[in-house]
C-alpha cells in the first residue's frame, strides 16, 4: 500500500488538510530542484508532486510552462526525474511522492518500464494529466502490477457518471480541479470547487485533494473546510523562480502556507 | 508502441490503434457534447440542407475538376486533373469544415469561436464564418507564422477576428493549438473550438473528415463523367491531413485507386529540419490524439520545418496513420525547393498559382506522372491558392 492513505489520515487527525506542493522536476536545474524537494519535505509537505517536464504542456498556464522549458533546457529527462525521485525517497522516507506529467514521455519510455522504475524509485503514485480513465486500461494494468496508485483528475465539467468512473479508477486519492482552465494562481477558491468535492463524496471513500489556483495560506485553510488536501503549484513555482531556486526559500514558503502570513494574497 | 489493449477498452474515435481522446478531464464533457451535437446534426435534414446551401451559394461548391493539359503534355505521362479547392471562397478547402462547425456551434448555442491557424487559411475561413454567423472570433497563430503569412493576419483582422500571437515553442501551428486548447479548457462552457484539421481528440478527426468528404465525392463523380472510369492515382499534401482525407475518403473502397499523401520534406532529413512524420516519426500522443509523431528519445515533441506553414506540424491525423499502416495510402515527401519549383511549373503551364502546401502535392505529380501511361489519370488536390504566399515566393524566386 502507498503512503497516501496514511498521510491524509495523519493530516485529518491534526485537524488540517494535507499540503501538497508541486514543483517541476529539473527547474531551475536537476541538482537545485532535488534540494528544493528535500526542503519541502523537511518543512513538512505531506505529498510532493514532482512534475515531469514536457515540451507541450496544454493543461498548464504560463508559469509552469516556463518552468518546464527551464527544466528541459537544463537537461531534465524522464530518467532523471526517476533518479531524482529515488534520491528524494532515500532522504525523505515518509513523504508521499506523486509523479505528475503528460502521457507522451511516459509512452516513449514504455509503460511497463516507467511504472517499474517509478516504483523502484519509491514513488507512491502517478497522475497523467492528459490520460482519462477510458484511455487508461494499459496504464492502470501497469500501475497495478508495479503497486503504484493511479490518481485521476475530476473536473467541474464532469457529470456524475464520469465522477463515478474516476472514483473507481483512482487509488490513493482523487485530484479535484477547482475550476475550468489551466494551472495558475488565483485570488480566490471558486464556489464550484466545494460543489465538486461534495458531488464526489458519496461516490468514493478516497481522500480528495483540490488543486488549480490555490496560492495562499488563507486559501489552504478554506480548502481544509471541505477537502482533504490542497495542491499549491503555480504560486510555489513562481516564488521559487523569483528566489533563484533557493531551497531555503522553499522551506519558508511551506511554513508560510502552513501558518499563514508569508504568502501575499496577490500572488 | 501499439495500444492494442486500449482498442478493446471501449475508448472512442479509434482508427485501428490510432486516435482516441487524450485530454485533461475538463474537456471530456465538451467533447461529448460536441460528439452528440454532431451525431444529431448529421442526421438532421434541415442542418444538412443549410450546410449544402452555404457550400453552394456562399463558398462556391462544387469546385471544378480542371484538366491540366499543358502540364500533362509537358510531362508526357499520365493525364493530370486539378481539384480546384483553390477557387473556393477564402481561397482554400478549409471553408468546408468551418461552415459545418460554424452551424454546429450555433446549434449548440456557443457564440464564441476559437481556432488555431498555421498558414492562416483556416484562420481566415474561421473568421469568415464567424462574420457570416455573427460570432465572436479569436484565432491563435504562432508568431513565426504571423510573419510569414502576414497577409492572412490582416485578412482575419479585417473580418473582425482577434488574432493572438503565440510565442512559445517553435511559434508555429503546434504552439497555436496548445494555446487554443488552453483557451478552450478555460472557456469551454461558452466557446466552441473550431479545430481546423483531422487532428485532436474524438470527434474532431471524424467530424472534420466528414465536412471535407465532399471534395472526393465531387471529384469521383466529375472524373467518372469526364472519362468514364476511375483515376489511377490521387495525390494530396498532408499537414494535419484534412484536404487529403477529404479527397481520399470517397475512394477508400476503390482498391484500384492509389492514394498518395505528400508530407513536407523541408530542408533536410535530420529531426527538426522537416515535417515528414512517416519518415522520422513514431507513434505517440500529442494534443488529444495518438498518431505518428516527430519526437526525441525522451518523448519531447520535436521542432519541425517547412517553407509551408500549413504543413509545418509534428503530428498527423490518426486516420492517415491507420491508412499508412495497412498500406492503403502511400506517404511520400517533397522538400522546400521541390515545392517551390512545382509552384512555378504550374503557374507557367496552367496559369494557376497554387498555395505552397498544395505545391508539395504538385511536386509529387511532377515526379510520378512522366513514368505513368498516357491513359492513366491523376487527380491532385489543389487545396489552396498561392496569393497568401506571394511574399515568400517573391523572396525565394527573386521575382
GROMACS .gro file of N, CA and C in nm, chain A residues 52-61 65 69 72 76-79 103-112 129-139 153-159 162-163 166 177 179-182 186 212, chain B residues 1-6 9-12 14 19-30 32 168-169 174-175 177-179 181-183 185-189 282-287 290 293 295-302:
model
  330
   52UNK      N    1   0.691   1.610  -1.429
   52UNK     CA    2   0.782   1.564  -1.536
   52UNK      C    3   0.773   1.667  -1.648
   53UNK      N    4   0.881   1.737  -1.678
   53UNK     CA    5   0.869   1.842  -1.779
   53UNK      C    6   0.832   1.787  -1.917
   54UNK      N    7   0.751   1.865  -1.989
   54UNK     CA    8   0.707   1.825  -2.124
   54UNK      C    9   0.708   1.948  -2.214
   55UNK      N   10   0.740   1.926  -2.339
   55UNK     CA   11   0.753   2.036  -2.434
   55UNK      C   12   0.620   2.105  -2.463
   56UNK      N   13   0.508   2.035  -2.447
   56UNK     CA   14   0.378   2.089  -2.488
   56UNK      C   15   0.273   2.069  -2.379
   57UNK      N   16   0.291   2.137  -2.265
   57UNK     CA   17   0.202   2.114  -2.151
   57UNK      C   18   0.070   2.190  -2.164
   58UNK      N   19  -0.028   2.129  -2.233
   58UNK     CA   20  -0.152   2.201  -2.266
   58UNK      C   21  -0.240   2.231  -2.145
   59UNK      N   22  -0.218   2.160  -2.034
   59UNK     CA   23  -0.304   2.187  -1.917
   59UNK      C   24  -0.243   2.291  -1.825
   60UNK      N   25  -0.127   2.344  -1.862
   60UNK     CA   26  -0.058   2.436  -1.773
   60UNK      C   27  -0.059   2.579  -1.825
   61UNK      N   28  -0.067   2.670  -1.728
   61UNK     CA   29  -0.057   2.812  -1.758
   61UNK      C   30   0.088   2.852  -1.779
   65UNK      N   31   0.449   2.634  -1.766
   65UNK     CA   32   0.511   2.617  -1.899
   65UNK      C   33   0.656   2.663  -1.897
   69UNK      N   34   1.005   2.455  -1.956
   69UNK     CA   35   1.109   2.492  -2.053
   69UNK      C   36   1.245   2.504  -1.986
   72UNK      N   37   1.376   2.152  -1.915
   72UNK     CA   38   1.422   2.082  -2.036
   72UNK      C   39   1.553   2.141  -2.085
   76UNK      N   40   1.681   1.810  -1.817
   76UNK     CA   41   1.597   1.714  -1.745
   76UNK      C   42   1.535   1.616  -1.843
   77UNK      N   43   1.532   1.490  -1.804
   77UNK     CA   44   1.467   1.385  -1.882
   77UNK      C   45   1.381   1.304  -1.786
   78UNK      N   46   1.299   1.218  -1.841
   78UNK     CA   47   1.216   1.132  -1.755
   78UNK      C   48   1.306   1.043  -1.668
   79UNK      N   49   1.412   0.990  -1.727
   79UNK     CA   50   1.503   0.904  -1.649
   79UNK      C   51   1.561   0.983  -1.531
  103UNK      N   52   0.131   1.228  -2.106
  103UNK     CA   53   0.139   1.087  -2.143
  103UNK      C   54   0.256   1.056  -2.237
  104UNK      N   55   0.289   1.146  -2.330
  104UNK     CA   56   0.384   1.104  -2.433
  104UNK      C   57   0.522   1.064  -2.381
  105UNK      N   58   0.584   1.140  -2.290
  105UNK     CA   59   0.714   1.095  -2.239
  105UNK      C   60   0.704   0.957  -2.172
  106UNK      N   61   0.592   0.929  -2.106
  106UNK     CA   62   0.573   0.801  -2.039
  106UNK      C   63   0.560   0.688  -2.143
  107UNK      N   64   0.480   0.714  -2.248
  107UNK     CA   65   0.465   0.617  -2.356
  107UNK      C   66   0.598   0.589  -2.424
  108UNK      N   67   0.673   0.694  -2.446
  108UNK     CA   68   0.801   0.681  -2.517
  108UNK      C   69   0.899   0.599  -2.433
  109UNK      N   70   0.893   0.620  -2.302
  109UNK     CA   71   0.978   0.545  -2.210
  109UNK      C   72   0.934   0.399  -2.204
  110UNK      N   73   0.806   0.376  -2.227
  110UNK     CA   74   0.748   0.242  -2.214
  110UNK      C   75   0.669   0.235  -2.084
  111UNK      N   76   0.541   0.200  -2.094
  111UNK     CA   77   0.455   0.199  -1.976
  111UNK      C   78   0.509   0.108  -1.866
  112UNK      N   79   0.548  -0.013  -1.904
  112UNK     CA   80   0.591  -0.110  -1.803
  112UNK      C   81   0.722  -0.065  -1.739
  129UNK      N   82  -0.185   1.394  -1.672
  129UNK     CA   83  -0.285   1.498  -1.695
  129UNK      C   84  -0.375   1.472  -1.815
  130UNK      N   85  -0.316   1.418  -1.922
  130UNK     CA   86  -0.395   1.402  -2.046
  130UNK      C   87  -0.437   1.256  -2.067
  131UNK      N   88  -0.453   1.183  -1.956
  131UNK     CA   89  -0.499   1.045  -1.965
  131UNK      C   90  -0.625   1.031  -1.881
  132UNK      N   91  -0.736   1.001  -1.946
  132UNK     CA   92  -0.864   0.982  -1.876
  132UNK      C   93  -0.886   0.832  -1.856
  133UNK      N   94  -0.970   0.793  -1.761
  133UNK     CA   95  -0.984   0.651  -1.731
  133UNK      C   96  -1.015   0.564  -1.854
  134UNK      N   97  -1.097   0.614  -1.946
  134UNK     CA   98  -1.134   0.534  -2.064
  134UNK      C   99  -1.014   0.495  -2.149
  135UNK      N  100  -0.911   0.579  -2.148
  135UNK     CA  101  -0.794   0.553  -2.232
  135UNK      C  102  -0.682   0.485  -2.154
  136UNK      N  103  -0.710   0.452  -2.028
  136UNK     CA  104  -0.601   0.417  -1.937
  136UNK      C  105  -0.593   0.270  -1.903
  137UNK      N  106  -0.653   0.182  -1.984
  137UNK     CA  107  -0.654   0.039  -1.948
  137UNK      C  108  -0.512  -0.016  -1.930
  138UNK      N  109  -0.428   0.009  -2.027
  138UNK     CA  110  -0.290  -0.043  -2.020
  138UNK      C  111  -0.214   0.022  -1.905
  139UNK      N  112  -0.234   0.150  -1.891
  139UNK     CA  113  -0.165   0.225  -1.786
  139UNK      C  114  -0.205   0.173  -1.648
  153UNK      N  115  -0.783   1.298  -1.249
  153UNK     CA  116  -0.844   1.429  -1.228
  153UNK      C  117  -0.996   1.416  -1.232
  154UNK      N  118  -1.062   1.495  -1.147
  154UNK     CA  119  -1.207   1.515  -1.156
  154UNK      C  120  -1.227   1.664  -1.183
  155UNK      N  121  -1.318   1.697  -1.273
  155UNK     CA  122  -1.332   1.838  -1.314
  155UNK      C  123  -1.474   1.887  -1.286
  156UNK      N  124  -1.487   2.019  -1.273
  156UNK     CA  125  -1.621   2.075  -1.252
  156UNK      C  126  -1.717   2.041  -1.366
  157UNK      N  127  -1.663   2.014  -1.486
  157UNK     CA  128  -1.748   1.981  -1.600
  157UNK      C  129  -1.788   1.833  -1.603
  158UNK      N  130  -1.724   1.751  -1.521
  158UNK     CA  131  -1.752   1.606  -1.526
  158UNK      C  132  -1.892   1.577  -1.472
  159UNK      N  133  -1.976   1.508  -1.551
  159UNK     CA  134  -2.107   1.468  -1.498
  159UNK      C  135  -2.088   1.357  -1.393
  162UNK      N  136  -1.929   1.028  -1.488
  162UNK     CA  137  -1.783   1.030  -1.503
  162UNK      C  138  -1.715   1.034  -1.367
  163UNK      N  139  -1.772   1.109  -1.274
  163UNK     CA  140  -1.711   1.115  -1.141
  163UNK      C  141  -1.707   0.976  -1.079
  166UNK      N  142  -1.424   0.790  -1.246
  166UNK     CA  143  -1.297   0.845  -1.199
  166UNK      C  144  -1.266   0.792  -1.059
  177UNK      N  145  -1.017   1.926  -0.970
  177UNK     CA  146  -0.974   2.050  -1.033
  177UNK      C  147  -1.072   2.160  -0.991
  179UNK      N  148  -1.143   2.453  -1.095
  179UNK     CA  149  -1.210   2.539  -1.194
  179UNK      C  150  -1.176   2.489  -1.333
  180UNK      N  151  -1.257   2.529  -1.431
  180UNK     CA  152  -1.217   2.500  -1.569
  180UNK      C  153  -1.099   2.591  -1.599
  181UNK      N  154  -1.002   2.539  -1.669
  181UNK     CA  155  -0.888   2.623  -1.702
  181UNK      C  156  -0.757   2.551  -1.682
  182UNK      N  157  -0.649   2.626  -1.704
  182UNK     CA  158  -0.515   2.571  -1.689
  182UNK      C  159  -0.465   2.604  -1.548
  186UNK      N  160  -0.479   3.198  -0.841
  186UNK     CA  161  -0.598   3.282  -0.850
  186UNK      C  162  -0.623   3.349  -0.715
  212UNK      N  163  -0.532   2.355  -0.863
  212UNK     CA  164  -0.551   2.457  -0.967
  212UNK      C  165  -0.592   2.588  -0.900
  268UNK      N  166   0.489   0.222  -2.967
  268UNK     CA  167   0.418   0.101  -2.925
  268UNK      C  168   0.272   0.108  -2.967
  269UNK      N  169   0.214  -0.008  -2.987
  269UNK     CA  170   0.073  -0.016  -3.023
  269UNK      C  171  -0.011  -0.029  -2.896
  270UNK      N  172  -0.120   0.042  -2.893
  270UNK     CA  173  -0.206   0.036  -2.774
  270UNK      C  174  -0.317  -0.066  -2.797
  271UNK      N  175  -0.279  -0.189  -2.823
  271UNK     CA  176  -0.380  -0.287  -2.864
  271UNK      C  177  -0.485  -0.308  -2.756
  272UNK      N  178  -0.444  -0.313  -2.630
  272UNK     CA  179  -0.542  -0.336  -2.525
  272UNK      C  180  -0.641  -0.220  -2.518
  273UNK      N  181  -0.592  -0.100  -2.550
  273UNK     CA  182  -0.680   0.016  -2.542
  273UNK      C  183  -0.788   0.012  -2.649
  276UNK      N  184  -1.070  -0.149  -2.506
  276UNK     CA  185  -1.118  -0.096  -2.379
  276UNK      C  186  -1.242  -0.010  -2.396
  277UNK      N  187  -1.291  -0.001  -2.519
  277UNK     CA  188  -1.413   0.076  -2.539
  277UNK      C  189  -1.390   0.223  -2.558
  278UNK      N  190  -1.265   0.263  -2.576
  278UNK     CA  191  -1.240   0.405  -2.599
  278UNK      C  192  -1.291   0.443  -2.738
  279UNK      N  193  -1.328   0.569  -2.751
  279UNK     CA  194  -1.400   0.610  -2.872
  279UNK      C  195  -1.307   0.672  -2.976
  281UNK      N  196  -1.149   0.558  -3.258
  281UNK     CA  197  -1.024   0.492  -3.298
  281UNK      C  198  -1.021   0.462  -3.447
  286UNK      N  199  -0.580   0.754  -3.279
  286UNK     CA  200  -0.693   0.841  -3.245
  286UNK      C  201  -0.718   0.841  -3.096
  287UNK      N  202  -0.845   0.834  -3.058
  287UNK     CA  203  -0.881   0.833  -2.916
  287UNK      C  204  -0.898   0.973  -2.859
  288UNK      N  205  -0.883   0.980  -2.729
  288UNK     CA  206  -0.906   1.106  -2.658
  288UNK      C  207  -0.805   1.121  -2.546
  289UNK      N  208  -0.704   1.202  -2.568
  289UNK     CA  209  -0.601   1.223  -2.465
  289UNK      C  210  -0.604   1.369  -2.424
  290UNK      N  211  -0.697   1.399  -2.335
  290UNK     CA  212  -0.719   1.539  -2.295
  290UNK      C  213  -0.736   1.546  -2.144
  291UNK      N  214  -0.714   1.662  -2.087
  291UNK     CA  215  -0.748   1.680  -1.946
  291UNK      C  216  -0.897   1.655  -1.925
  292UNK      N  217  -0.931   1.603  -1.808
  292UNK     CA  218  -1.069   1.565  -1.777
  292UNK      C  219  -1.170   1.675  -1.807
  293UNK      N  220  -1.133   1.801  -1.782
  293UNK     CA  221  -1.226   1.913  -1.803
  293UNK      C  222  -1.284   1.913  -1.944
  294UNK      N  223  -1.206   1.866  -2.043
  294UNK     CA  224  -1.251   1.874  -2.182
  294UNK      C  225  -1.339   1.757  -2.226
  295UNK      N  226  -1.351   1.655  -2.142
  295UNK     CA  227  -1.428   1.538  -2.185
  295UNK      C  228  -1.576   1.574  -2.204
  296UNK      N  229  -1.632   1.647  -2.109
  296UNK     CA  230  -1.775   1.682  -2.122
  296UNK      C  231  -1.800   1.768  -2.248
  297UNK      N  232  -1.721   1.872  -2.274
  297UNK     CA  233  -1.742   1.945  -2.400
  297UNK      C  234  -1.723   1.860  -2.525
  299UNK      N  235  -1.785   1.537  -2.543
  299UNK     CA  236  -1.906   1.455  -2.550
  299UNK      C  237  -2.024   1.535  -2.605
  435UNK      N  238   0.537   3.071  -2.775
  435UNK     CA  239   0.602   2.954  -2.713
  435UNK      C  240   0.650   2.856  -2.820
  436UNK      N  241   0.742   2.769  -2.779
  436UNK     CA  242   0.791   2.660  -2.865
  436UNK      C  243   0.848   2.710  -2.995
  441UNK      N  244   0.174   2.395  -3.403
  441UNK     CA  245   0.162   2.315  -3.280
  441UNK      C  246   0.139   2.404  -3.158
  442UNK      N  247   0.212   2.513  -3.153
  442UNK     CA  248   0.204   2.602  -3.038
  442UNK      C  249   0.071   2.678  -3.038
  444UNK      N  250  -0.207   2.549  -3.149
  444UNK     CA  251  -0.306   2.451  -3.099
  444UNK      C  252  -0.299   2.443  -2.946
  445UNK      N  253  -0.177   2.442  -2.891
  445UNK     CA  254  -0.164   2.441  -2.743
  445UNK      C  255  -0.242   2.557  -2.682
  446UNK      N  256  -0.225   2.676  -2.737
  446UNK     CA  257  -0.291   2.793  -2.680
  446UNK      C  258  -0.443   2.786  -2.698
  448UNK      N  259  -0.615   2.514  -2.709
  448UNK     CA  260  -0.664   2.414  -2.612
  448UNK      C  261  -0.671   2.475  -2.472
  449UNK      N  262  -0.574   2.560  -2.439
  449UNK     CA  263  -0.575   2.625  -2.307
  449UNK      C  264  -0.694   2.721  -2.296
  450UNK      N  265  -0.724   2.790  -2.403
  450UNK     CA  266  -0.841   2.878  -2.404
  450UNK      C  267  -0.968   2.795  -2.388
  452UNK      N  268  -1.013   2.493  -2.259
  452UNK     CA  269  -1.028   2.430  -2.128
  452UNK      C  270  -1.077   2.534  -2.026
  453UNK      N  271  -1.047   2.660  -2.052
  453UNK     CA  272  -1.089   2.767  -1.960
  453UNK      C  273  -1.231   2.815  -1.989
  454UNK      N  274  -1.268   2.820  -2.116
  454UNK     CA  275  -1.396   2.881  -2.156
  454UNK      C  276  -1.490   2.782  -2.225
  455UNK      N  277  -1.476   2.652  -2.196
  455UNK     CA  278  -1.548   2.552  -2.276
  455UNK      C  279  -1.700   2.564  -2.265
  456UNK      N  280  -1.748   2.627  -2.159
  456UNK     CA  281  -1.894   2.632  -2.147
  456UNK      C  282  -1.958   2.729  -2.246
  549UNK      N  283   0.742   0.838  -3.480
  549UNK     CA  284   0.689   0.712  -3.427
  549UNK      C  285   0.565   0.744  -3.346
  550UNK      N  286   0.479   0.644  -3.327
  550UNK     CA  287   0.351   0.674  -3.262
  550UNK      C  288   0.367   0.734  -3.122
  551UNK      N  289   0.280   0.828  -3.093
  551UNK     CA  290   0.281   0.892  -2.963
  551UNK      C  291   0.156   0.977  -2.948
  552UNK      N  292   0.148   1.048  -2.836
  552UNK     CA  293   0.029   1.128  -2.806
  552UNK      C  294   0.063   1.276  -2.805
  553UNK      N  295  -0.007   1.350  -2.888
  553UNK     CA  296   0.005   1.496  -2.885
  553UNK      C  297  -0.132   1.557  -2.909
  554UNK      N  298  -0.167   1.654  -2.825
  554UNK     CA  299  -0.285   1.737  -2.847
  554UNK      C  300  -0.411   1.653  -2.872
  557UNK      N  301  -0.358   0.995  -3.060
  557UNK     CA  302  -0.246   0.901  -3.072
  557UNK      C  303  -0.219   0.879  -3.220
  560UNK      N  304   0.432   1.078  -3.475
  560UNK     CA  305   0.472   1.200  -3.408
  560UNK      C  306   0.624   1.217  -3.419
  562UNK      N  307   0.935   1.320  -3.253
  562UNK     CA  308   0.969   1.338  -3.112
  562UNK      C  309   1.112   1.290  -3.089
  563UNK      N  310   1.169   1.333  -2.976
  563UNK     CA  311   1.304   1.287  -2.944
  563UNK      C  312   1.296   1.160  -2.858
  564UNK      N  313   1.412   1.111  -2.816
  564UNK     CA  314   1.416   0.984  -2.743
  564UNK      C  315   1.348   0.993  -2.607
  565UNK      N  316   1.328   1.115  -2.558
  565UNK     CA  317   1.267   1.132  -2.427
  565UNK      C  318   1.116   1.161  -2.438
  566UNK      N  319   1.062   1.155  -2.561
  566UNK     CA  320   0.919   1.180  -2.577
  566UNK      C  321   0.884   1.328  -2.583
  567UNK      N  322   0.984   1.415  -2.594
  567UNK     CA  323   0.955   1.558  -2.614
  567UNK      C  324   0.927   1.580  -2.762
  568UNK      N  325   0.833   1.669  -2.790
  568UNK     CA  326   0.792   1.690  -2.930
  568UNK      C  327   0.901   1.768  -3.002
  569UNK      N  328   0.935   1.720  -3.121
  569UNK     CA  329   1.044   1.781  -3.197
  569UNK      C  330   0.998   1.909  -3.266
   0.00000   0.00000   0.00000
